[in-house]
XYZ file of C-alpha atoms in Angstrom:
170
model
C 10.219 -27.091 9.202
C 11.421 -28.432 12.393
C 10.368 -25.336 14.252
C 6.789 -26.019 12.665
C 6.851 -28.999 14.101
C 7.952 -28.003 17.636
C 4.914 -25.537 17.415
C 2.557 -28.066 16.846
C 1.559 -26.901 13.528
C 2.064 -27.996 10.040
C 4.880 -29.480 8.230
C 5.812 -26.461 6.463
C 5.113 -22.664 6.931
C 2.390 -20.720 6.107
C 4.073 -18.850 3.339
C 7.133 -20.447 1.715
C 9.786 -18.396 0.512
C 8.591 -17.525 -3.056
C 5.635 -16.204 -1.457
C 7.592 -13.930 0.897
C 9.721 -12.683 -1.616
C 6.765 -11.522 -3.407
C 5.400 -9.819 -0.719
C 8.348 -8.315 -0.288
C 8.159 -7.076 -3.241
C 4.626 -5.907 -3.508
C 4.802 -3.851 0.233
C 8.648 -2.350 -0.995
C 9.633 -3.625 2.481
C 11.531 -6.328 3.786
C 9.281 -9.197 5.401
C 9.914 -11.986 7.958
C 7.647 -14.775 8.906
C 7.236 -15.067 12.339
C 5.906 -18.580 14.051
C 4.654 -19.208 17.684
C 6.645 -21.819 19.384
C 5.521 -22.619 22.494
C 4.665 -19.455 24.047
C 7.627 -17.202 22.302
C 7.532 -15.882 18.770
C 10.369 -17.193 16.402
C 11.569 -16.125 12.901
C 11.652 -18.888 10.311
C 13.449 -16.235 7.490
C 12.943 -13.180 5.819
C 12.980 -11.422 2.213
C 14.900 -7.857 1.790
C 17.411 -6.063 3.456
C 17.014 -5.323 7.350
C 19.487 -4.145 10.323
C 22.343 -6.185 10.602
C 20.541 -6.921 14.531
C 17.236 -7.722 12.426
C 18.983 -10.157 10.320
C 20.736 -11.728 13.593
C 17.372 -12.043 15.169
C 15.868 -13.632 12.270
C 18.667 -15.951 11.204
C 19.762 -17.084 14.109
C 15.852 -18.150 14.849
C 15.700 -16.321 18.317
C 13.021 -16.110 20.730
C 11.290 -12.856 20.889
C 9.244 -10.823 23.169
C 5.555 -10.859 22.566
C 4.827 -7.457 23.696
C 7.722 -5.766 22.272
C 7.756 -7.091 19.013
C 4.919 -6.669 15.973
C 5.061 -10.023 15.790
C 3.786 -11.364 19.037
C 1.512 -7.958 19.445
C -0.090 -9.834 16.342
C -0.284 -13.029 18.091
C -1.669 -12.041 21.062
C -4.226 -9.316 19.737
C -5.280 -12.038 16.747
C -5.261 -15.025 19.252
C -8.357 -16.414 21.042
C -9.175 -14.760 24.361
C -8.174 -18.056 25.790
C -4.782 -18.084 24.136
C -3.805 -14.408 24.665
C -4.898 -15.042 28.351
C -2.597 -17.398 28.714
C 0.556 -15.728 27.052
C -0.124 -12.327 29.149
C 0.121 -14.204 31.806
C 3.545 -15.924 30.839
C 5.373 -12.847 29.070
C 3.598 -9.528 31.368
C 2.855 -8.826 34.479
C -1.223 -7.731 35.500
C -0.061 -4.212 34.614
C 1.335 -5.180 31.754
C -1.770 -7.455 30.293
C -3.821 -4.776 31.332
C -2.168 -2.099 29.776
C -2.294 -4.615 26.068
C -5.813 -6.319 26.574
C -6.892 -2.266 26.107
C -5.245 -1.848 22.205
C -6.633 -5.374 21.732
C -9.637 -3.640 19.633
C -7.773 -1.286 17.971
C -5.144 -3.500 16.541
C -8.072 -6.324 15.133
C -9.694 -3.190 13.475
C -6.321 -2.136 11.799
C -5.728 -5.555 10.811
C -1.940 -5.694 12.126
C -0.237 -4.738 14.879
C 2.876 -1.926 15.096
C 6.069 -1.815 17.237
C 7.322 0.980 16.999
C 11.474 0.874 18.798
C 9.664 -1.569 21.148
C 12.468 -4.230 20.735
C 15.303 -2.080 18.636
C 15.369 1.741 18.939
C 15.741 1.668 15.326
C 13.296 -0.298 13.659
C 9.559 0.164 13.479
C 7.573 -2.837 12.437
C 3.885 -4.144 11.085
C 2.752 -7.755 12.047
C 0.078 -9.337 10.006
C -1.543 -12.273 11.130
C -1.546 -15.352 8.566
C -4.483 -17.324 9.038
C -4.764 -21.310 7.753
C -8.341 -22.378 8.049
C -9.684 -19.814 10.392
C -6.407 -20.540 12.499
C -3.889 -18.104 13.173
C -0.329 -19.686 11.769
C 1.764 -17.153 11.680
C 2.722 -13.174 11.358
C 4.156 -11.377 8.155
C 6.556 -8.844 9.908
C 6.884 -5.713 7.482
C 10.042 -3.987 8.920
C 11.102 -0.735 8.076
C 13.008 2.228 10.062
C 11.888 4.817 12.878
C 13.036 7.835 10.501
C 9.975 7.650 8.322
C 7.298 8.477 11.082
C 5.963 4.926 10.332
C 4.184 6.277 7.125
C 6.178 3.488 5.022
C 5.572 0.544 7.022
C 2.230 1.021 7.971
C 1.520 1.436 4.172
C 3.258 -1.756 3.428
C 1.357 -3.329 6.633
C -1.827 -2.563 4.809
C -0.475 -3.442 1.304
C 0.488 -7.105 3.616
C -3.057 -7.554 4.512
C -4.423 -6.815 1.101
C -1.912 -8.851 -0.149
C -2.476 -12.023 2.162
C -6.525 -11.631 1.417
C -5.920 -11.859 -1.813
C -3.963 -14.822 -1.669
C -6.316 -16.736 0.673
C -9.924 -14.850 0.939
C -8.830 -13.837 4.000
């Protein structure tokens, strides 16, 4: 909660832990929900087993990358053109935004956005964005391993989305 409130948002997250653990359950991955605080992307907790570095990341609430991490490749590809301007211009350099403002279109068509060993050699990851009234509020992370070729967590990233529209209309 109090990193909710540090991000300026509401007074509790945008799926509470029952919620997560049934998404967990329905994508057969583990899931994290991932918050925007300030300009970095935080973990408030996660459902399943992960890495024992994923489960460091996620308990110990650090920041993360934006464009190494599924979860702030969601952010900035589902933000406003406003918003993402402004994080590129924080977290890359003009190569860098560049290089991201180009899978911008791709990753709003899939509906969630991949990392694939961008922030641990090991892990490959989905972010789905989780909107609250039209605004984005947070990511589902669906986090899975390299070894698979990404077939299992981009099924469960889709099975996220389906999952998330069905809870809200999204």
């Amino acid at each position: 909660m109090t990193l909710r409130l540090i991000a300026a948002r509401a007074d509790a997250p945008p799926i509470e832990s029952d919620g997560l653990a049934a998404l967990a359950q329905f994508t057969g991955l583990p899931v994290a929900l991932a918050v925007l605080v300030g300009s970095d992307v935080v973990y408030l907790g996660s459902v399943g087993e992960v890495s024992d570095y994923a489960a460091a990341v996620v308990g110990e609430h650090r920041p993360r990358p934006l464009l190494r991490t599924a979860a702030g490749r969601a952010f900035l590809a589902f933000a406003d053109d406003g918003e993402r301007d402004r994080l590129l211009a924080i977290h890359a350099g003009p190569a860098g935004a560049a290089g991201f403002q180009r899978e911008v279109a791709a990753i709003r068509r899939r509906g969630y956005a991949i990392s694939d060993g961008l922030a641990d050699p090991e892990i490959r990851a989905g972010g789905v964005p989780v909107f609250e009234r039209g605004l984005l509020v947070g990511v589902v992370v669906v986090v899975g391993s390299r070894t698979d070729s990404g077939r299992a967590v981009d099924r469960a990233a889709r099975r996220a989305r389906e999952w998330l529209a069905g809870q809200w209309g999204l």
